[in-house]
GROMACS .gro file of C-alpha atoms in nm:
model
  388
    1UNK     CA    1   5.290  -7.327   4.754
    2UNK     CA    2   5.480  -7.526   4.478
    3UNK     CA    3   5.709  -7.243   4.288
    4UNK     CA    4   5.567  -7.395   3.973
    5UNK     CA    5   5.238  -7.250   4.092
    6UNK     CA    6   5.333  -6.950   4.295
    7UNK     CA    7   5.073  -6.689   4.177
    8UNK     CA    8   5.086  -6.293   4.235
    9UNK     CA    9   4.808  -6.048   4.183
   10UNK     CA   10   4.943  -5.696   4.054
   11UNK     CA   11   4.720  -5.404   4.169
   12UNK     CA   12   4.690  -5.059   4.035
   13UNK     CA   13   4.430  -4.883   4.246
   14UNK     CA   14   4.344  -4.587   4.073
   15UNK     CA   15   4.106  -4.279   4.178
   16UNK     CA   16   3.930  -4.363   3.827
   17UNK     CA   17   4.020  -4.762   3.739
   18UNK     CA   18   4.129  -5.016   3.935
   19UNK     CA   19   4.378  -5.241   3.727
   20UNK     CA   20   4.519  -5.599   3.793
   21UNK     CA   21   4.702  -5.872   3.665
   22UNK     CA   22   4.736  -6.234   3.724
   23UNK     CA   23   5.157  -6.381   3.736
   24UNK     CA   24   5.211  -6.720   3.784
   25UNK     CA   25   5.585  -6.843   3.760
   26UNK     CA   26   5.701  -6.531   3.647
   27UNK     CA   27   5.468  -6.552   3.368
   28UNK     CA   28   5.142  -6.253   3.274
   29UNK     CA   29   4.831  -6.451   3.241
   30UNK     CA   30   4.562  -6.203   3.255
   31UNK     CA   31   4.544  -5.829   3.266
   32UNK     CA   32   4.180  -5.680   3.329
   33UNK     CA   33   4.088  -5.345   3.417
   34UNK     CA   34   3.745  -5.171   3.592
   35UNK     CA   35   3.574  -4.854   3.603
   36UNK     CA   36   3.664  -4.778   4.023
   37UNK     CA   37   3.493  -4.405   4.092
   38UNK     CA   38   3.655  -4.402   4.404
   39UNK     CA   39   3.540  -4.015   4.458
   40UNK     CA   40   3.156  -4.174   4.526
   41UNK     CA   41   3.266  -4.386   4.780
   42UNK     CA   42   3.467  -4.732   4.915
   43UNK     CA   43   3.193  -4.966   4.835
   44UNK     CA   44   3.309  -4.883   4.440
   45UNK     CA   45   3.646  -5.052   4.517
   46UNK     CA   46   3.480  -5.325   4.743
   47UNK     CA   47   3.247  -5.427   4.371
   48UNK     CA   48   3.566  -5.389   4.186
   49UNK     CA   49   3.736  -5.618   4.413
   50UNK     CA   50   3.460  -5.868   4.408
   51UNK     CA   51   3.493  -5.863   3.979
   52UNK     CA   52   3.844  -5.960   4.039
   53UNK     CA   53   3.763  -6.251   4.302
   54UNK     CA   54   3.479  -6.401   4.029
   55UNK     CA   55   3.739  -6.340   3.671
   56UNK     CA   56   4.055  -6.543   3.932
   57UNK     CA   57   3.888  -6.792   4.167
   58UNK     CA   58   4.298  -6.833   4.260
   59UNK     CA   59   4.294  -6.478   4.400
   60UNK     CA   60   4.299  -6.643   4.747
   61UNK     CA   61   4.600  -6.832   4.692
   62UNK     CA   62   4.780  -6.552   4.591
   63UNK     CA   63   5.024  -6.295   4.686
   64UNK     CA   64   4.932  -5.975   4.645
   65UNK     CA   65   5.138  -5.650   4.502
   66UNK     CA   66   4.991  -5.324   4.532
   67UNK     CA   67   5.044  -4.965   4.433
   68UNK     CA   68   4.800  -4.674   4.410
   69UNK     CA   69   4.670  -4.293   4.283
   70UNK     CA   70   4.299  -4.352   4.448
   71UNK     CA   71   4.454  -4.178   4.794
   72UNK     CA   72   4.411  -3.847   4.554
   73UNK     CA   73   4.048  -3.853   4.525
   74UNK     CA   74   3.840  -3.577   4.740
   75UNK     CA   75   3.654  -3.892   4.896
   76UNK     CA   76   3.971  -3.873   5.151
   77UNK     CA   77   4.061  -3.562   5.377
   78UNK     CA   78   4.409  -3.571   5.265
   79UNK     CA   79   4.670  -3.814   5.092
   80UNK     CA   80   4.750  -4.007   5.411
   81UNK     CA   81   4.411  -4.056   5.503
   82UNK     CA   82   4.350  -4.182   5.163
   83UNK     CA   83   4.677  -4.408   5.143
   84UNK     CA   84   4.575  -4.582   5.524
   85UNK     CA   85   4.191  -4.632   5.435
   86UNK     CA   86   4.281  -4.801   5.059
   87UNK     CA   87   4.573  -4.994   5.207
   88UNK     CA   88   4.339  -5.102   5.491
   89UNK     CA   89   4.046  -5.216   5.262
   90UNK     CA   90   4.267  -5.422   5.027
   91UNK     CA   91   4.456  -5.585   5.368
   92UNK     CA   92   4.090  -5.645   5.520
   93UNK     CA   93   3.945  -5.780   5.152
   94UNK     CA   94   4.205  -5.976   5.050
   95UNK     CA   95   4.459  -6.104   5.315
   96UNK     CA   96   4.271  -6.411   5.522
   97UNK     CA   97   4.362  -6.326   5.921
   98UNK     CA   98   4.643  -6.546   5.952
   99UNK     CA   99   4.869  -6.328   5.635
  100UNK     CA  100   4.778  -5.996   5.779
  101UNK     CA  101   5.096  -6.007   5.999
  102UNK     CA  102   5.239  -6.329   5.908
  103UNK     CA  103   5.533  -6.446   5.691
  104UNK     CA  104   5.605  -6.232   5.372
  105UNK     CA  105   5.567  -6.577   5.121
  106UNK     CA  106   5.278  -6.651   5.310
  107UNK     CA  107   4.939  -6.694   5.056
  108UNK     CA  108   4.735  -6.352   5.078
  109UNK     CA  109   4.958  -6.150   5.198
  110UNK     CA  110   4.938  -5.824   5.059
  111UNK     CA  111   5.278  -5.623   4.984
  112UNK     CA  112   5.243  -5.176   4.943
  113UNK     CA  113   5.452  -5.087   4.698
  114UNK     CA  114   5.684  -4.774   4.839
  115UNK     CA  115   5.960  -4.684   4.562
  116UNK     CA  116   6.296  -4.602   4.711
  117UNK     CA  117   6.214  -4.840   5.051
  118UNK     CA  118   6.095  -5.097   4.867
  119UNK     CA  119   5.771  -5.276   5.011
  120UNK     CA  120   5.549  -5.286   5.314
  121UNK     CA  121   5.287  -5.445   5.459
  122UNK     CA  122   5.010  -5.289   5.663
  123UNK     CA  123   5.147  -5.232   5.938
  124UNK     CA  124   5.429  -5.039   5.825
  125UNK     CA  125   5.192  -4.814   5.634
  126UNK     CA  126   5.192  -4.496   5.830
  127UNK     CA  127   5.588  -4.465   5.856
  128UNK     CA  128   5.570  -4.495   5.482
  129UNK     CA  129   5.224  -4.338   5.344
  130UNK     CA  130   5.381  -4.087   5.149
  131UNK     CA  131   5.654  -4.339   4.954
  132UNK     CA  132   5.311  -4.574   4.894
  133UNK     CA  133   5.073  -4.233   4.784
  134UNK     CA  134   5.108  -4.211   4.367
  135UNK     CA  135   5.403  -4.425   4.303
  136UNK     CA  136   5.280  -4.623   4.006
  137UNK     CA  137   5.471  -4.457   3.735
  138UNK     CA  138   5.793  -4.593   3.976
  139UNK     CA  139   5.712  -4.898   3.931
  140UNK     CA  140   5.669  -4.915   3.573
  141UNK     CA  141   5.991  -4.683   3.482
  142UNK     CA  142   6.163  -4.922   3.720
  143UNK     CA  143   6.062  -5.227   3.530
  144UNK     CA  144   6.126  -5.038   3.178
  145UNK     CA  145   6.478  -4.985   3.293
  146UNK     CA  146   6.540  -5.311   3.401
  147UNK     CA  147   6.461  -5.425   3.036
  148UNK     CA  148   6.635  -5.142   2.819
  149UNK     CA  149   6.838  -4.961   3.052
  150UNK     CA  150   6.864  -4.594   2.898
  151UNK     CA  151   6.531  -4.486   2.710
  152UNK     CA  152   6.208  -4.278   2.835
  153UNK     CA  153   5.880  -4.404   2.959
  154UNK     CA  154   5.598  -4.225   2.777
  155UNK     CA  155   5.218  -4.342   2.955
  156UNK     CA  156   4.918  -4.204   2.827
  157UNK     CA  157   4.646  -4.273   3.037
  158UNK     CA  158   4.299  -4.187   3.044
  159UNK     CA  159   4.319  -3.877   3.255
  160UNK     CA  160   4.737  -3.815   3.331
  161UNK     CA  161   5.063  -3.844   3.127
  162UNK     CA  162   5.420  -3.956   3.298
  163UNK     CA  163   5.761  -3.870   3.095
  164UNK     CA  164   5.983  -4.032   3.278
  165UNK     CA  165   6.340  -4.068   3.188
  166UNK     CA  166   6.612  -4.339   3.289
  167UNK     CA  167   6.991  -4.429   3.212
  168UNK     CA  168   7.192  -4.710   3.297
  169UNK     CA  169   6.959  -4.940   3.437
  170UNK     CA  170   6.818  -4.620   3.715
  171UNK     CA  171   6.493  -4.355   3.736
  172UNK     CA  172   6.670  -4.035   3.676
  173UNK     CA  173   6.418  -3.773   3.819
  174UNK     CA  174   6.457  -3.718   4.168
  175UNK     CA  175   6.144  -3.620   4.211
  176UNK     CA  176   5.840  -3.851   4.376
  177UNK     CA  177   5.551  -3.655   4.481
  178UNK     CA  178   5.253  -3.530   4.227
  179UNK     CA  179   5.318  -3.211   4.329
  180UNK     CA  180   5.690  -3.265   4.260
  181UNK     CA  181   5.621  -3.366   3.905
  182UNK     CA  182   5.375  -3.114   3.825
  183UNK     CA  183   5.671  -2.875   3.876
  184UNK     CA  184   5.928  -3.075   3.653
  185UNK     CA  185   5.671  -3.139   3.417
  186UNK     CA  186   5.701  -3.485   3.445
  187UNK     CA  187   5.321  -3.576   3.510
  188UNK     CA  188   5.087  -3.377   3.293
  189UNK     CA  189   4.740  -3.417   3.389
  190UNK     CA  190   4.652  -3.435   3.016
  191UNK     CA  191   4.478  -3.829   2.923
  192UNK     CA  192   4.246  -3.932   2.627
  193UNK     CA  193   3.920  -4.054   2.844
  194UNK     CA  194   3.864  -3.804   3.120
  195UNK     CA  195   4.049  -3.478   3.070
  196UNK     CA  196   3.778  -3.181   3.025
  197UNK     CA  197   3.853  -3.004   2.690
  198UNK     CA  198   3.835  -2.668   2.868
  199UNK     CA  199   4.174  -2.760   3.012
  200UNK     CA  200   4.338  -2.887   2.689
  201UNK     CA  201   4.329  -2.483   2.527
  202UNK     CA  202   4.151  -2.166   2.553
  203UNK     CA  203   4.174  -2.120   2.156
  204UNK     CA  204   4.085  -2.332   1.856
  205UNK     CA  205   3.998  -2.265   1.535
  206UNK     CA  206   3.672  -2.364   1.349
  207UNK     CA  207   3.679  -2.340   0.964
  208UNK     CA  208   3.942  -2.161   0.955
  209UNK     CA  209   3.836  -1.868   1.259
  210UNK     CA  210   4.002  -1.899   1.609
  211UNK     CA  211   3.754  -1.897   1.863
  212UNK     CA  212   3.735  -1.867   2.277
  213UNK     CA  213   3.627  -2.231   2.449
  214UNK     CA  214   3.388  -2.235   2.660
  215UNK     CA  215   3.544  -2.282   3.018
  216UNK     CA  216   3.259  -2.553   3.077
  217UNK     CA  217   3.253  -2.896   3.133
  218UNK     CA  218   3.105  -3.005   2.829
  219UNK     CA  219   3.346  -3.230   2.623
  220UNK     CA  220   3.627  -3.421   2.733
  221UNK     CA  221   3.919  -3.617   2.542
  222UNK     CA  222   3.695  -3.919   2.486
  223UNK     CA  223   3.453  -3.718   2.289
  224UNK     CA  224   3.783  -3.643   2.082
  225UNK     CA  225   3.916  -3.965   2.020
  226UNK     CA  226   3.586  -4.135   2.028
  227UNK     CA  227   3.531  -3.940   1.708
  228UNK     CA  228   3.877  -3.989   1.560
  229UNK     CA  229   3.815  -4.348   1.574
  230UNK     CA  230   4.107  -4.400   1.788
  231UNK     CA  231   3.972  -4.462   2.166
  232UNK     CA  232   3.922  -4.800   2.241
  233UNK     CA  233   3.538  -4.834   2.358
  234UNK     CA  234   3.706  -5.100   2.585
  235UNK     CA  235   3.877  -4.811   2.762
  236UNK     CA  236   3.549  -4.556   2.736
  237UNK     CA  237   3.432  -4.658   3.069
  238UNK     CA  238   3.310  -4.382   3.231
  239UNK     CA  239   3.007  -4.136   3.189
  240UNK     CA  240   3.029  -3.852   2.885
  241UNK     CA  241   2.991  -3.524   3.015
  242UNK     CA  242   2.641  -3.438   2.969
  243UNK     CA  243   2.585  -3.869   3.062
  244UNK     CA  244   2.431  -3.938   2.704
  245UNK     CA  245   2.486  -4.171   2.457
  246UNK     CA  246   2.845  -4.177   2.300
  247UNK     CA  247   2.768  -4.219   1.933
  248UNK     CA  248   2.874  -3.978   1.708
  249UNK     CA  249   2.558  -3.750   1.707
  250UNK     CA  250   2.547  -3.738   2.084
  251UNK     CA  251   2.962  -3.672   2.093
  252UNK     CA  252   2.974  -3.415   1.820
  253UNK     CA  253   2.667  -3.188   2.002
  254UNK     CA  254   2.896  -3.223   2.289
  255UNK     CA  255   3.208  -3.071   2.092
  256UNK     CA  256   2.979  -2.836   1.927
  257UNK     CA  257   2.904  -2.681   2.265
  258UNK     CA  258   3.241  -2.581   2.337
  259UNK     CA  259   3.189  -2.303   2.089
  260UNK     CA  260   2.879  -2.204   2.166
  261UNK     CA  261   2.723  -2.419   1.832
  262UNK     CA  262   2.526  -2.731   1.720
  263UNK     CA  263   2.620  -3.079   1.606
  264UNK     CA  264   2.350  -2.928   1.319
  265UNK     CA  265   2.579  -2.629   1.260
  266UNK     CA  266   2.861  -2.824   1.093
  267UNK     CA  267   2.885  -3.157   0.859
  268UNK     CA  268   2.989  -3.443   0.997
  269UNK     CA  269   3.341  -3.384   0.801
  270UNK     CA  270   3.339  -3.056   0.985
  271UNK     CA  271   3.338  -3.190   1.349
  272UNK     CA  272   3.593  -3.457   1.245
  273UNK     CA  273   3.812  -3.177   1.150
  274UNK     CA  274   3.701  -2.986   1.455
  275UNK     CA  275   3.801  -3.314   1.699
  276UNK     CA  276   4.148  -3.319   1.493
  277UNK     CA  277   4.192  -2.960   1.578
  278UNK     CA  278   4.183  -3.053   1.932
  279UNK     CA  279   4.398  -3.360   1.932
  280UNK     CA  280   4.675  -3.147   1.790
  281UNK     CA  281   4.654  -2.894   2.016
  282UNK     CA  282   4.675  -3.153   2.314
  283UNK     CA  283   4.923  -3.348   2.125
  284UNK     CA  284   5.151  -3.029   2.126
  285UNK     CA  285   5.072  -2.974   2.511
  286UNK     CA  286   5.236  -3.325   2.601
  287UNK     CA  287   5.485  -3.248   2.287
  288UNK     CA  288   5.578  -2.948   2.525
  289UNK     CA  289   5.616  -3.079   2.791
  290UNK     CA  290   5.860  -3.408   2.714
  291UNK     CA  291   6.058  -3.133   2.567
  292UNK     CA  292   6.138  -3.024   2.889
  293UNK     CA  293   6.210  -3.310   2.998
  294UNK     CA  294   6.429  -3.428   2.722
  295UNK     CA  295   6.674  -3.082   2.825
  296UNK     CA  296   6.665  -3.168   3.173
  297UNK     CA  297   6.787  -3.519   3.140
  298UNK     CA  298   7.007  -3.496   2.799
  299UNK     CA  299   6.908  -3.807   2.705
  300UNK     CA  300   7.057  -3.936   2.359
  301UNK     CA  301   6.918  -3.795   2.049
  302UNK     CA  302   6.873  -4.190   1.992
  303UNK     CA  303   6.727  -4.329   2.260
  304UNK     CA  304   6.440  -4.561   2.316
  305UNK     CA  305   6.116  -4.496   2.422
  306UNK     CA  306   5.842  -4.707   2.581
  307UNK     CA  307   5.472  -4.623   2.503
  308UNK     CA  308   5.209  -4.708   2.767
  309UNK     CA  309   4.870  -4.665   2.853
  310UNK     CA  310   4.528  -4.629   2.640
  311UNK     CA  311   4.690  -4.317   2.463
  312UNK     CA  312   4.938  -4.507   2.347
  313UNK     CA  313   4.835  -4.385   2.007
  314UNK     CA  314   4.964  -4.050   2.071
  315UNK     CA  315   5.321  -4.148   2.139
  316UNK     CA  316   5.452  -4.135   1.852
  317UNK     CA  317   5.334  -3.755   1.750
  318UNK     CA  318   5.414  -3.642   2.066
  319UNK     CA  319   5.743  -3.759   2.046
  320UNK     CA  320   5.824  -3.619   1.685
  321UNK     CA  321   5.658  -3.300   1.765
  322UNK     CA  322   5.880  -3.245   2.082
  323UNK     CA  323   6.177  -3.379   1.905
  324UNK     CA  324   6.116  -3.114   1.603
  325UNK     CA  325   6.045  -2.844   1.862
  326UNK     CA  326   6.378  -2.930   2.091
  327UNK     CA  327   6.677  -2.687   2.029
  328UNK     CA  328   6.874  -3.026   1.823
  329UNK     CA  329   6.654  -3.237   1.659
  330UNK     CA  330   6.603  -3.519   1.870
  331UNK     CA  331   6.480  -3.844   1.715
  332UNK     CA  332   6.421  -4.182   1.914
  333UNK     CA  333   6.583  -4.496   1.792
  334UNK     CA  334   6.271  -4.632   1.828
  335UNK     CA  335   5.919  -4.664   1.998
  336UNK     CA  336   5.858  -5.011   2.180
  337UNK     CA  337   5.544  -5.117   2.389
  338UNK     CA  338   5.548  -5.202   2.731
  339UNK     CA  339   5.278  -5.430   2.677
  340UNK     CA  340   5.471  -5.611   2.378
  341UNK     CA  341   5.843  -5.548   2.468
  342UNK     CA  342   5.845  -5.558   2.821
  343UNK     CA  343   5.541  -5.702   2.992
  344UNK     CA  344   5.649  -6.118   3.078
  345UNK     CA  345   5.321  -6.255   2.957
  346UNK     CA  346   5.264  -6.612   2.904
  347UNK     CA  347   4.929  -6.676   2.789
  348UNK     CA  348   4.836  -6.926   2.521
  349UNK     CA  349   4.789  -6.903   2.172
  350UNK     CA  350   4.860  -6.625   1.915
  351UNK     CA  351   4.540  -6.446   2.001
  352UNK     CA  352   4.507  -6.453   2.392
  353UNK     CA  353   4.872  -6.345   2.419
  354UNK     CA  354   4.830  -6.042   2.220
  355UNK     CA  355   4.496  -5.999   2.392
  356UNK     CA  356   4.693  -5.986   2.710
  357UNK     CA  357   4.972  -5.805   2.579
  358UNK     CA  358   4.744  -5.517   2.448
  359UNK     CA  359   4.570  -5.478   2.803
  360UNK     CA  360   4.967  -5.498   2.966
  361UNK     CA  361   5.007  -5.197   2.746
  362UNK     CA  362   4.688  -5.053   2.887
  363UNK     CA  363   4.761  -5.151   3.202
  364UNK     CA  364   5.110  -5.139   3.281
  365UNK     CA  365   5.207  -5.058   3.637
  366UNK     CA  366   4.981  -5.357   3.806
  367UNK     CA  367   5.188  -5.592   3.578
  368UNK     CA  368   5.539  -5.382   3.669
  369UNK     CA  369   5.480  -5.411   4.059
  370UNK     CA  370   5.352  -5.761   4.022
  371UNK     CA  371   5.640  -5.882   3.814
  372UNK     CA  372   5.908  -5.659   4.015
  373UNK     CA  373   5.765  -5.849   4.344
  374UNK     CA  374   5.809  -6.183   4.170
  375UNK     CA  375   6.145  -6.091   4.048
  376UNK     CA  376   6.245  -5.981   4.414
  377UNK     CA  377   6.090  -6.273   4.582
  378UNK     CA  378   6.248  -6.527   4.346
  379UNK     CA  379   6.605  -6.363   4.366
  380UNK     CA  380   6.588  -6.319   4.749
  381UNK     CA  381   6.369  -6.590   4.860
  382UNK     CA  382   6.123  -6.340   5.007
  383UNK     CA  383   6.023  -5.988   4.926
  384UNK     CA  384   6.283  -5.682   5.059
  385UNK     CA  385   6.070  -5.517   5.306
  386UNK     CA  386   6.061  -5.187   5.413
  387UNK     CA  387   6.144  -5.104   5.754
  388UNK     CA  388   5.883  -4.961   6.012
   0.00000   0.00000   0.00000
């Protein structure tokens, strides 16, 4: 393949979403993103797989870049059954028979993302399940680094949060595993599509009285933002709790019923104020939590931070609140977008490349691992490989 022409498909395979990108010369074409419930069962990744084969007839000719979350979902007995049966679907699916085990360059071959050790192809997969297993955050704090050296990576995603810091061109957590984070307080399984609003607080008030929530899944974060005007339908992909509609009669009876009421027992000015209630009350969970791990790191009072994900909108009120909440007042230089400030795209024209850019915000580590392959491949001549 001509290195004019050299094409790389980034995969995110999520337990919710799977998320790719198309790179060609070093350059973001496309960026596209489908609903994946991978808890119902493999044939949802085989349809996603097939929408990604009919948007990029090219997908054959490509290389392929992979990292993952799905290996999470209860579809699997455990994380390394879940890592070897994803990793074997997308080497089966996408890799013709003669790139399963041949050269790394070679068109189809498909490259597991493992942190630290780098990359790996199928058959290195069990020495290296648990470097492959939830490493997408690596990638994209990796890539952030590479572009601004010192700053923090804040992604809000539809159902988790990472906060991950990094100084002089390196990841500074030493921490890899979900479990690991969950501890440091680096991943917060707070998003703005999925999360049930049972496990954003126990309290809220409504007009003006604090009341117990309902510890029932009968809202979630969508219904929130949906309301608040500030969720993307583009990014509502999956089913509201109670699977009706999502206008706003259908999402404020669902809000209503996490205090035992009515959408008829309130105005419709009333449930707005209601949903606000709830976004600052999640916005101070994540606000929390980067505290943390602002005084673990002691980053700069002035450093940068990169907003990701379809939450993006959050980023900045997380970050003041944290910032007014720290012991010193700590206040970012400023707030760039992965999608914008980081994300190589080259599409056309003043409206597809912001198109693109917005879903490389949306979307960011499938671009990160495609673009850190590319980088890799181009500086080296081939990808560095992890060893079996």
């Amino acid at each position: 393949m001509a290195t004019h022409e050299r094409r790389v498909i980034g995969w995110d395979i999520g337990g919710a979403h799977v998320k790719a990108c198309l790179l060609q010369a070093g350059r973001v074409l496309d960026v596209a993103q489908w609903a994946c419930p991978l808890w119902l069962g493999m044939d949802r990744l085989e349809t996603a797989l097939q929408a990604a084969r009919q948007r990029w007839p090219a997908l054959a000719t490509a290389q392929h870049a992979v990292t993952m979350t799905g290996e999470m979902v209860d579809l699997f007995a455990n994380r390394e059954d879940g890592v070897r049966r994803i990793t074997a679907e997308l080497t089966h699916s996408l890799a013709p028979p003669s790139a399963r085990a041949g050269a790394d360059g070679e068109a189809g071959s498909v490259h597991f993302f493992a942190g630290d050790a780098g990359w790996c192809r199928d058959v290195n997969v069990s020495a290296h399940w648990q470097a492959i297993a939830s490493a997408n955050w690596l990638a994209t704090a990796h890539h952030a680094a590479l572009r601004f050296g010192t700053g923090l990576l804040v992604d809000i995603g539809s159902t988790t949060t990472d906060l991950i810091a990094f100084k002089d061109g390196r990841v500074l957590t030493a921490c890899r595993t979900d479990a690991q984070r969950l501890a440091s307080g680096e991943l917060v399984y707070h998003g703005v599509v999925r999360t049930p609003l049972c496990a954003v607080a126990q309290r809220i008030d409504w007009r003006g009285q604090p009341h117990n929530v309902m510890n029932e899944f009968f809202a979630t974060s969508a219904d929130v933002y949906r309301l608040t005007g500030e969720l993307n339908p583009a990014h509502d992909l999956h089913p509201a709790a109670d699977n009706a509609a999502k206008d706003p009669e259908a999402t404020r009876q669902r809000l209503a019923r996490m205090i035992g009421l009515d959408r008829h027992d309130g105005s419709a000015d009333d449930w707005l104020e209601f949903a606000r209630s709830w976004r600052t009350l999640q916005v101070r969970a994540l606000g929390a939590e980067l505290r943390r791990v602002l005084e673990v790191h002691g980053l700069a009072r002035d450093t940068v931070v990169v907003s990701a994900g379809c939450g993006d909108f959050l980023v900045r009120d997380v970050v003041a609140w944290a910032g007014t909440a720290a012991a010193e007042t700590w206040r970012p230089q400023r707030v760039v977008a992965y999608g914008r400030d980081i994300a190589p795209v080259g599409a056309q024209g003043s409206t597809g490349r912001a198109m693109v850019q917005d879903w490389a915000q949306v979307c960011a580590p499938c671009v990160a691992v495609a673009t850190l392959f590319d980088m890799e491949r181009s500086a080296c001549g081939s990808s560095r490989s992890a060893a079996a």
